[in-house]
mmCIF file of C-alpha atoms in Angstrom:
data_model
loop_
_atom_site.group_PDB
_atom_site.id
_atom_site.type_symbol
_atom_site.label_atom_id
_atom_site.label_comp_id
_atom_site.label_asym_id
_atom_site.label_seq_id
_atom_site.Cartn_x
_atom_site.Cartn_y
_atom_site.Cartn_z
ATOM 1 C CA MET A 1 -74.876 74.431 40.364
ATOM 2 C CA TRP A 2 -75.404 76.371 43.513
ATOM 3 C CA ARG A 3 -74.196 73.444 45.823
ATOM 4 C CA GLU A 4 -71.102 73.884 43.890
ATOM 5 C CA SER A 5 -71.009 77.311 43.552
ATOM 6 C CA TRP A 6 -71.743 77.548 47.799
ATOM 7 C CA ARG A 7 -68.344 75.150 47.982
ATOM 8 C CA GLU A 8 -66.082 77.436 45.585
ATOM 9 C CA LEU A 9 -67.047 80.649 47.583
ATOM 10 C CA SER A 10 -65.861 78.893 51.253
ATOM 11 C CA HIS A 11 -62.530 78.704 49.079
ATOM 12 C CA PRO A 12 -59.953 81.435 49.616
ATOM 13 C CA LEU A 13 -60.376 81.876 45.911
ATOM 14 C CA GLY A 14 -63.938 80.910 46.080
ATOM 15 C CA PHE A 15 -65.469 84.629 44.227
ATOM 16 C CA VAL A 16 -62.753 84.244 41.727
ATOM 17 C CA ASN A 17 -63.920 80.565 40.951
ATOM 18 C CA LEU A 18 -67.575 81.700 41.000
ATOM 19 C CA ALA A 19 -67.189 84.580 38.454
ATOM 20 C CA MET A 20 -64.866 81.807 36.300
ATOM 21 C CA TRP A 21 -68.158 79.648 35.916
ATOM 22 C CA LEU A 22 -70.128 83.237 35.212
ATOM 23 C CA PHE A 23 -67.782 84.048 32.421
ATOM 24 C CA SER A 24 -66.831 80.613 31.333
ATOM 25 C CA GLY A 25 -68.319 78.434 28.759
ATOM 26 C CA ARG A 26 -70.517 75.256 30.522
ATOM 27 C CA CYS A 27 -71.702 72.440 28.953
ATOM 28 C CA ARG A 28 -75.659 72.474 29.860
ATOM 29 C CA SER A 29 -76.337 68.948 27.711
ATOM 30 C CA ARG A 30 -77.848 66.287 30.021
ATOM 31 C CA ALA A 31 -77.579 63.952 27.304
ATOM 32 C CA ARG A 32 -76.701 60.389 28.603
ATOM 33 C CA LEU A 33 -74.048 57.868 27.194
ATOM 34 C CA ASP A 34 -75.613 54.865 28.481
ATOM 35 C CA GLY A 35 -74.075 51.866 26.042
ATOM 36 C CA LYS A 36 -71.687 54.124 25.079
ATOM 37 C CA THR A 37 -67.752 53.399 25.329
ATOM 38 C CA ALA A 38 -65.367 56.538 25.295
ATOM 39 C CA VAL A 39 -61.606 56.475 25.413
ATOM 40 C CA ILE A 40 -59.889 59.311 26.930
ATOM 41 C CA THR A 41 -56.252 59.559 26.389
ATOM 42 C CA GLY A 42 -54.067 61.205 29.522
ATOM 43 C CA CYS A 43 -56.679 61.550 32.051
ATOM 44 C CA ASN A 44 -55.605 60.748 35.496
ATOM 45 C CA THR A 45 -55.278 64.409 36.327
ATOM 46 C CA GLY A 46 -56.587 67.760 35.163
ATOM 47 C CA ILE A 47 -59.439 68.007 32.188
ATOM 48 C CA GLY A 48 -58.941 64.587 30.977
ATOM 49 C CA LYS A 49 -59.830 62.952 34.848
ATOM 50 C CA GLN A 50 -63.021 65.678 34.762
ATOM 51 C CA THR A 51 -64.359 64.325 31.416
ATOM 52 C CA ALA A 52 -63.581 60.868 32.694
ATOM 53 C CA LEU A 53 -65.852 61.648 35.312
ATOM 54 C CA ASP A 54 -68.342 63.488 33.632
ATOM 55 C CA PHE A 55 -68.730 60.652 31.461
ATOM 56 C CA VAL A 56 -68.907 58.026 33.663
ATOM 57 C CA ARG A 57 -71.588 60.316 35.203
ATOM 58 C CA ARG A 58 -73.478 60.133 31.993
ATOM 59 C CA GLY A 59 -73.234 56.755 31.957
ATOM 60 C CA ALA A 60 -70.752 55.565 29.456
ATOM 61 C CA ARG A 61 -68.117 52.712 29.918
ATOM 62 C CA VAL A 62 -64.784 54.939 30.173
ATOM 63 C CA ILE A 63 -61.016 53.605 28.778
ATOM 64 C CA MET A 64 -58.499 56.023 30.568
ATOM 65 C CA ALA A 65 -55.593 55.373 28.027
ATOM 66 C CA CYS A 66 -52.588 56.348 30.085
ATOM 67 C CA ARG A 67 -49.002 56.647 30.434
ATOM 68 C CA ASP A 68 -48.433 56.043 34.230
ATOM 69 C CA LEU A 69 -50.925 53.042 35.360
ATOM 70 C CA GLN A 70 -50.556 53.651 38.673
ATOM 71 C CA LYS A 71 -51.426 56.943 38.779
ATOM 72 C CA ALA A 72 -54.301 55.892 36.222
ATOM 73 C CA GLU A 73 -55.267 53.291 38.835
ATOM 74 C CA LEU A 74 -55.743 56.174 41.481
ATOM 75 C CA ALA A 75 -57.623 58.361 39.390
ATOM 76 C CA ALA A 76 -59.706 55.703 38.498
ATOM 77 C CA GLU A 77 -60.455 54.822 42.048
ATOM 78 C CA ASP A 78 -61.456 58.372 42.487
ATOM 79 C CA ILE A 79 -63.819 58.475 39.722
ATOM 80 C CA ARG A 80 -65.721 55.254 41.336
ATOM 81 C CA ALA A 81 -65.793 56.743 44.852
ATOM 82 C CA LEU A 82 -67.111 59.931 43.321
ATOM 83 C CA THR A 83 -70.042 58.077 41.012
ATOM 84 C CA LYS A 84 -71.058 55.087 43.415
ATOM 85 C CA ASP A 85 -74.078 56.581 44.394
ATOM 86 C CA VAL A 86 -75.134 58.091 40.874
ATOM 87 C CA GLU A 87 -77.952 56.311 39.608
ATOM 88 C CA GLY A 88 -77.276 54.810 36.378
ATOM 89 C CA ALA A 89 -73.271 55.672 36.050
ATOM 90 C CA GLY A 90 -71.067 53.770 34.172
ATOM 91 C CA ARG A 91 -67.875 52.184 34.511
ATOM 92 C CA VAL A 92 -64.091 53.431 34.344
ATOM 93 C CA VAL A 93 -60.894 51.187 33.150
ATOM 94 C CA VAL A 94 -57.224 51.692 32.607
ATOM 95 C CA MET A 95 -55.389 50.990 30.016
ATOM 96 C CA ARG A 96 -51.462 51.632 29.348
ATOM 97 C CA LEU A 97 -50.843 54.045 26.454
ATOM 98 C CA ASP A 98 -47.535 56.163 26.177
ATOM 99 C CA LEU A 99 -48.260 58.731 23.045
ATOM 100 C CA ALA A 100 -44.309 59.171 22.964
ATOM 101 C CA SER A 101 -43.864 55.688 21.569
ATOM 102 C CA LEU A 102 -45.379 54.471 18.428
ATOM 103 C CA ALA A 103 -45.214 51.080 19.334
ATOM 104 C CA SER A 104 -47.003 51.476 22.727
ATOM 105 C CA VAL A 105 -50.062 53.281 20.435
ATOM 106 C CA ARG A 106 -50.038 50.130 18.325
ATOM 107 C CA GLU A 107 -50.327 47.911 21.542
ATOM 108 C CA CYS A 108 -52.830 50.160 23.151
ATOM 109 C CA ALA A 109 -54.822 50.231 19.543
ATOM 110 C CA ARG A 110 -54.665 46.555 19.481
ATOM 111 C CA ARG A 111 -55.588 45.779 23.018
ATOM 112 C CA LEU A 112 -58.638 47.883 22.701
ATOM 113 C CA LEU A 113 -60.127 46.552 19.440
ATOM 114 C CA GLU A 114 -59.842 43.322 21.122
ATOM 115 C CA THR A 115 -61.789 44.597 24.338
ATOM 116 C CA GLU A 116 -63.988 46.905 23.076
ATOM 117 C CA GLN A 117 -66.578 45.914 20.404
ATOM 118 C CA ARG A 118 -67.907 49.555 19.836
ATOM 119 C CA ILE A 119 -66.160 53.245 20.513
ATOM 120 C CA HIS A 120 -68.611 55.830 20.028
ATOM 121 C CA LEU A 121 -66.130 58.782 21.596
ATOM 122 C CA LEU A 122 -62.149 58.909 21.035
ATOM 123 C CA ILE A 123 -61.170 62.084 23.430
ATOM 124 C CA ASN A 124 -57.525 62.866 22.165
ATOM 125 C CA ASN A 125 -56.589 64.880 25.324
ATOM 126 C CA ALA A 126 -53.009 63.957 26.456
ATOM 127 C CA GLY A 127 -50.755 66.298 26.154
ATOM 128 C CA VAL A 128 -46.862 68.282 26.876
ATOM 129 C CA MET A 129 -46.160 71.685 27.000
ATOM 130 C CA ALA A 130 -43.175 73.662 26.431
ATOM 131 C CA CYS A 131 -40.514 71.299 27.368
ATOM 132 C CA PRO A 132 -36.916 70.815 27.130
ATOM 133 C CA LYS A 133 -35.876 69.711 23.833
ATOM 134 C CA ALA A 134 -36.468 65.546 24.052
ATOM 135 C CA VAL A 135 -36.678 62.654 21.451
ATOM 136 C CA THR A 136 -38.633 60.073 21.630
ATOM 137 C CA GLU A 137 -37.576 56.445 21.034
ATOM 138 C CA ASP A 138 -38.986 56.819 17.477
ATOM 139 C CA GLY A 139 -36.331 59.903 17.247
ATOM 140 C CA LEU A 140 -39.379 62.126 16.667
ATOM 141 C CA GLU A 141 -39.805 65.758 18.696
ATOM 142 C CA MET A 142 -41.500 65.086 22.122
ATOM 143 C CA GLN A 143 -44.207 67.953 21.772
ATOM 144 C CA LEU A 144 -44.903 67.115 18.089
ATOM 145 C CA ALA A 145 -45.137 63.141 18.885
ATOM 146 C CA VAL A 146 -46.979 63.486 21.940
ATOM 147 C CA ASN A 147 -49.615 66.128 20.963
ATOM 148 C CA HIS A 148 -50.064 65.160 17.348
ATOM 149 C CA LEU A 149 -48.406 61.746 16.015
ATOM 150 C CA GLY A 150 -49.255 59.568 18.814
ATOM 151 C CA HIS A 151 -53.243 61.202 18.617
ATOM 152 C CA PHE A 152 -52.704 60.577 14.637
ATOM 153 C CA LEU A 153 -51.749 56.735 14.963
ATOM 154 C CA LEU A 154 -53.871 55.938 17.957
ATOM 155 C CA THR A 155 -56.913 57.564 15.927
ATOM 156 C CA CYS A 156 -56.115 56.147 12.721
ATOM 157 C CA LEU A 157 -55.790 52.654 14.137
ATOM 158 C CA LEU A 158 -59.193 52.787 16.051
ATOM 159 C CA LEU A 159 -61.136 54.064 13.020
ATOM 160 C CA PRO A 160 -62.589 51.382 11.006
ATOM 161 C CA ARG A 161 -64.103 50.431 14.428
ATOM 162 C CA ILE A 162 -65.238 54.146 15.236
ATOM 163 C CA ILE A 163 -66.805 54.205 12.282
ATOM 164 C CA ARG A 164 -68.571 50.876 12.645
ATOM 165 C CA SER A 165 -69.869 52.338 15.867
ATOM 166 C CA ALA A 166 -71.652 54.945 14.053
ATOM 167 C CA PRO A 167 -72.833 57.950 15.169
ATOM 168 C CA ALA A 168 -69.408 58.755 16.995
ATOM 169 C CA ARG A 169 -67.275 61.449 17.682
ATOM 170 C CA ILE A 170 -63.604 62.728 17.526
ATOM 171 C CA VAL A 171 -62.369 65.347 19.920
ATOM 172 C CA ASN A 172 -58.696 66.867 19.482
ATOM 173 C CA VAL A 173 -57.907 68.863 22.685
ATOM 174 C CA SER A 174 -55.838 71.789 20.996
ATOM 175 C CA SER A 175 -55.015 75.298 22.536
ATOM 176 C CA LEU A 176 -54.912 79.223 21.444
ATOM 177 C CA ALA A 177 -51.363 78.504 20.907
ATOM 178 C CA HIS A 178 -52.205 77.292 18.003
ATOM 179 C CA MET A 179 -52.026 80.755 16.799
ATOM 180 C CA ALA A 180 -48.439 81.253 17.745
ATOM 181 C CA GLY A 181 -47.375 77.948 15.192
ATOM 182 C CA SER A 182 -47.089 76.972 11.808
ATOM 183 C CA ILE A 183 -46.209 73.751 10.340
ATOM 184 C CA ASN A 184 -42.863 74.112 9.117
ATOM 185 C CA PHE A 185 -42.486 71.106 6.389
ATOM 186 C CA ASP A 186 -38.971 71.801 5.963
ATOM 187 C CA ASP A 187 -38.208 70.950 9.513
ATOM 188 C CA LEU A 188 -41.121 69.309 11.313
ATOM 189 C CA ASN A 189 -39.080 67.295 13.891
ATOM 190 C CA SER A 190 -37.232 70.062 14.880
ATOM 191 C CA GLU A 191 -33.709 68.832 13.968
ATOM 192 C CA LYS A 192 -32.437 72.384 12.493
ATOM 193 C CA SER A 193 -33.611 74.302 15.508
ATOM 194 C CA TYR A 194 -35.668 74.462 18.277
ATOM 195 C CA SER A 195 -37.959 76.335 19.895
ATOM 196 C CA ALA A 196 -40.172 75.142 23.157
ATOM 197 C CA THR A 197 -42.551 77.727 22.255
ATOM 198 C CA PHE A 198 -42.959 77.227 18.422
ATOM 199 C CA ALA A 199 -42.955 73.104 18.837
ATOM 200 C CA TYR A 200 -46.227 73.315 21.119
ATOM 201 C CA GLY A 201 -47.818 75.889 18.947
ATOM 202 C CA GLN A 202 -46.889 73.460 15.734
ATOM 203 C CA SER A 203 -48.326 70.199 17.643
ATOM 204 C CA LYS A 204 -51.637 72.081 18.547
ATOM 205 C CA LEU A 205 -51.643 73.848 15.332
ATOM 206 C CA ALA A 206 -51.349 70.066 14.067
ATOM 207 C CA ASN A 207 -54.253 69.138 15.930
ATOM 208 C CA ILE A 208 -57.093 71.660 14.237
ATOM 209 C CA LEU A 209 -55.301 70.703 10.868
ATOM 210 C CA PHE A 210 -55.887 67.088 11.495
ATOM 211 C CA THR A 211 -59.305 67.580 12.773
ATOM 212 C CA LYS A 212 -60.093 69.566 9.470
ATOM 213 C CA GLU A 213 -58.815 67.119 6.974
ATOM 214 C CA LEU A 214 -60.200 63.598 9.442
ATOM 215 C CA ALA A 215 -63.731 65.535 9.104
ATOM 216 C CA LYS A 216 -63.160 66.255 4.871
ATOM 217 C CA ARG A 217 -62.464 61.873 4.826
ATOM 218 C CA LEU A 218 -64.879 60.862 7.148
ATOM 219 C CA LYS A 219 -67.931 62.792 5.302
ATOM 220 C CA GLY A 220 -71.048 60.548 5.323
ATOM 221 C CA THR A 221 -69.909 57.805 7.553
ATOM 222 C CA GLY A 222 -71.469 59.524 10.705
ATOM 223 C CA VAL A 223 -68.274 60.146 12.470
ATOM 224 C CA THR A 224 -67.851 63.899 13.282
ATOM 225 C CA THR A 225 -64.608 65.442 14.593
ATOM 226 C CA TYR A 226 -64.225 68.638 16.906
ATOM 227 C CA SER A 227 -61.279 70.367 18.338
ATOM 228 C CA LEU A 228 -61.022 73.043 20.944
ATOM 229 C CA HIS A 229 -59.396 75.937 23.166
ATOM 230 C CA PRO A 230 -60.144 74.489 26.851
ATOM 231 C CA GLY A 231 -58.891 77.813 28.289
ATOM 232 C CA VAL A 232 -56.206 78.697 30.238
ATOM 233 C CA VAL A 233 -56.252 75.766 33.090
ATOM 234 C CA ALA A 234 -54.728 75.008 36.268
ATOM 235 C CA THR A 235 -53.185 72.138 35.321
ATOM 236 C CA GLU A 236 -49.553 69.921 35.516
ATOM 237 C CA LEU A 237 -49.016 70.782 32.029
ATOM 238 C CA GLY A 238 -46.771 73.598 32.598
ATOM 239 C CA ARG A 239 -44.595 71.516 34.849
ATOM 240 C CA HIS A 240 -41.836 72.219 32.529
ATOM 241 C CA PHE A 241 -41.683 76.078 32.608
ATOM 242 C CA ASP A 242 -38.849 76.449 35.227
ATOM 243 C CA SER A 243 -36.266 74.251 32.879
ATOM 244 C CA THR A 244 -37.681 75.575 29.499
ATOM 245 C CA TYR A 245 -37.465 79.617 30.366
ATOM 246 C CA PHE A 246 -36.570 80.262 34.146
ATOM 247 C CA TRP A 247 -36.347 79.284 37.793
ATOM 248 C CA GLY A 248 -39.724 80.670 39.138
ATOM 249 C CA VAL A 249 -42.467 80.582 36.346
ATOM 250 C CA THR A 250 -43.841 77.170 37.480
ATOM 251 C CA TRP A 251 -44.497 78.883 40.313
ATOM 252 C CA LEU A 252 -45.981 82.107 39.018
ATOM 253 C CA PHE A 253 -48.159 80.515 37.009
ATOM 254 C CA ASN A 254 -49.788 77.960 39.580
ATOM 255 C CA ASN A 255 -49.837 81.149 41.920
ATOM 256 C CA VAL A 256 -50.075 84.313 40.806
ATOM 257 C CA ALA A 257 -51.601 82.783 37.290
ATOM 258 C CA SER A 258 -54.301 80.804 39.039
ATOM 259 C CA LEU A 259 -56.554 84.567 39.559
ATOM 260 C CA VAL A 260 -57.532 84.349 35.917
ATOM 261 C CA THR A 261 -57.213 80.324 35.140
ATOM 262 C CA LYS A 262 -59.716 77.876 35.170
ATOM 263 C CA THR A 263 -60.301 74.805 37.444
ATOM 264 C CA PRO A 264 -59.983 71.621 35.862
ATOM 265 C CA GLU A 265 -63.689 70.946 35.906
ATOM 266 C CA GLN A 266 -64.302 74.709 34.091
ATOM 267 C CA GLY A 267 -61.319 73.912 31.692
ATOM 268 C CA ALA A 268 -63.177 70.253 30.470
ATOM 269 C CA GLN A 269 -66.294 71.979 29.879
ATOM 270 C CA THR A 270 -65.467 72.870 25.884
ATOM 271 C CA THR A 271 -64.576 69.101 25.592
ATOM 272 C CA ILE A 272 -67.414 67.496 27.222
ATOM 273 C CA TYR A 273 -69.969 70.251 24.943
ATOM 274 C CA CYS A 274 -67.945 68.933 22.098
ATOM 275 C CA ALA A 275 -68.665 65.126 23.002
ATOM 276 C CA VAL A 276 -72.510 65.196 24.155
ATOM 277 C CA GLU A 277 -74.157 68.473 22.552
ATOM 278 C CA GLU A 278 -76.734 67.321 20.711
ATOM 279 C CA SER A 279 -76.730 70.449 18.391
ATOM 280 C CA LEU A 280 -73.221 69.564 17.444
ATOM 281 C CA ALA A 281 -74.333 66.678 15.551
ATOM 282 C CA GLU A 282 -74.030 67.837 12.027
ATOM 283 C CA GLU A 283 -71.201 69.745 12.657
ATOM 284 C CA SER A 284 -67.388 68.657 12.001
ATOM 285 C CA GLY A 285 -63.993 69.555 11.386
ATOM 286 C CA LEU A 286 -64.722 73.112 13.666
ATOM 287 C CA TYR A 287 -62.669 74.669 16.551
ATOM 288 C CA TYR A 288 -64.658 75.683 19.688
ATOM 289 C CA SER A 289 -63.641 77.900 22.859
ATOM 290 C CA ASP A 290 -66.091 78.013 25.997
ATOM 291 C CA CYS A 291 -68.427 75.978 24.465
ATOM 292 C CA LYS A 292 -69.254 77.890 21.084
ATOM 293 C CA LYS A 293 -68.002 77.385 17.903
ATOM 294 C CA THR A 294 -64.980 79.963 17.191
ATOM 295 C CA ARG A 295 -62.655 80.820 14.109
ATOM 296 C CA PRO A 296 -58.946 79.736 14.477
ATOM 297 C CA SER A 297 -56.149 81.791 12.958
ATOM 298 C CA ALA A 298 -55.868 81.567 9.038
ATOM 299 C CA LYS A 299 -52.971 78.880 8.888
ATOM 300 C CA ALA A 300 -55.335 76.494 10.944
ATOM 301 C CA ARG A 301 -58.069 76.972 8.310
ATOM 302 C CA ASP A 302 -55.609 75.895 5.164
ATOM 303 C CA ASP A 303 -56.913 73.041 3.205
ATOM 304 C CA GLU A 304 -53.836 72.016 1.396
ATOM 305 C CA THR A 305 -51.553 72.473 4.630
ATOM 306 C CA ALA A 306 -53.918 69.877 6.164
ATOM 307 C CA ARG A 307 -54.025 67.444 3.369
ATOM 308 C CA ARG A 308 -50.056 67.654 3.182
ATOM 309 C CA LEU A 309 -49.653 67.644 7.099
ATOM 310 C CA TRP A 310 -51.798 63.987 7.156
ATOM 311 C CA GLU A 311 -49.578 62.907 4.300
ATOM 312 C CA GLU A 312 -46.569 63.405 6.165
ATOM 313 C CA SER A 313 -48.045 62.079 9.263
ATOM 314 C CA ALA A 314 -49.168 59.138 7.511
ATOM 315 C CA ARG A 315 -45.926 58.265 6.313
ATOM 316 C CA ILE A 316 -43.975 59.136 9.568
ATOM 317 C CA VAL A 317 -46.011 56.719 11.585
ATOM 318 C CA ALA A 318 -45.670 54.300 8.757
ATOM 319 C CA LEU A 319 -49.209 53.469 7.801
ATOM 320 C CA GLY A 320 -48.188 52.850 3.765
ATOM 321 C CA ASP A 321 -51.066 52.766 1.131
ATOM 322 C CA TRP A 322 -53.350 52.036 4.281
ATOM 323 C CA ASP A 323 -56.503 54.088 4.233
ATOM 324 C CA PRO A 324 -58.104 53.933 7.740
ATOM 325 C CA CYS A 325 -60.848 55.951 6.732
ATOM 326 C CA THR A 326 -62.232 53.181 3.667
ATOM 327 C CA ALA A 327 -60.800 50.194 5.585
ATOM 328 C CA GLU A 328 -62.684 47.170 6.767
ATOM 329 C CA ASP A 329 -62.769 46.499 10.577
ATOM 330 C CA SER A 330 -59.918 44.115 10.876
ATOM 331 C CA ALA A 331 -56.499 44.123 11.920
ATOM 332 C CA PRO A 332 -55.045 47.227 11.106
ATOM 333 C CA PRO A 333 -51.196 47.097 9.943
ATOM 334 C CA SER A 334 -48.524 46.431 12.499
ATOM 335 C CA ALA A 335 -45.300 47.415 10.443
ATOM 336 C CA ALA A 336 -43.219 50.062 12.753
ATOM 337 C CA PRO A 337 -41.849 52.901 11.037
#
């Protein structure tokens, strides 16, 4: 800790970074992940990469499920270099996953089920934020597709294997921005109107409601679920700000807002906490921020909305009558929507 602090102090914003460490939550668990397999989405950069690095240091086999294989391989090489001298370090492998394509999600799940006999941790980390209106190849609004529906389908397809691997945990990276969102069942796909900010808030609210409903359906299986706000983090997530709002917003976020934003390592702490903290083993379906349990918005606590969102999501991704929470650990349905 002191070595890290002195390194940060040598940076021009060193005292700011150190202050963020002092006032931000930090995962202090020394739990090992030897023999455990973790799947992390969108982890070639930012808090996902830091989460992968932490898990490898703890001894886990980490599957980096990313859209851009070249960037993911470079990130994997960085992690291997940083952990080459760490005693008991785990391994990292790369697998392609494009959450904007339900076909890619199904293919990634198929490969994971072929290669991984156990999946102990699923970290649904990938996301897009406040992007201009875009529609995926499946005709879905981009933010809803990537942030929620792609992760919903991936989780469901892997769920029988995760249940077989219990005790296991599923962690969904949400955001404080969920407070600005609501689930608009009359226009879930933003076909009637589109607001980049609302669509993002809706998708992040969906993350929390999914976590809540999943916890209810998994009760008694040994699989627990968690959602979280990582904080305002200096990552590439704000790359669409200029095109969505006005020119210069990205520069302001990257330069001025950096005075009060977390580093990716700091931003990853609550994800890591939810994944490894021993005291959370009996908690499920709750929401966390700065490594402590936090109360989300009233909309995020609505049982009926959570149930209805599950059913609507299952319909959109074409799960049919297949129930991933009770299904045998065998080949999941392969029908495309």
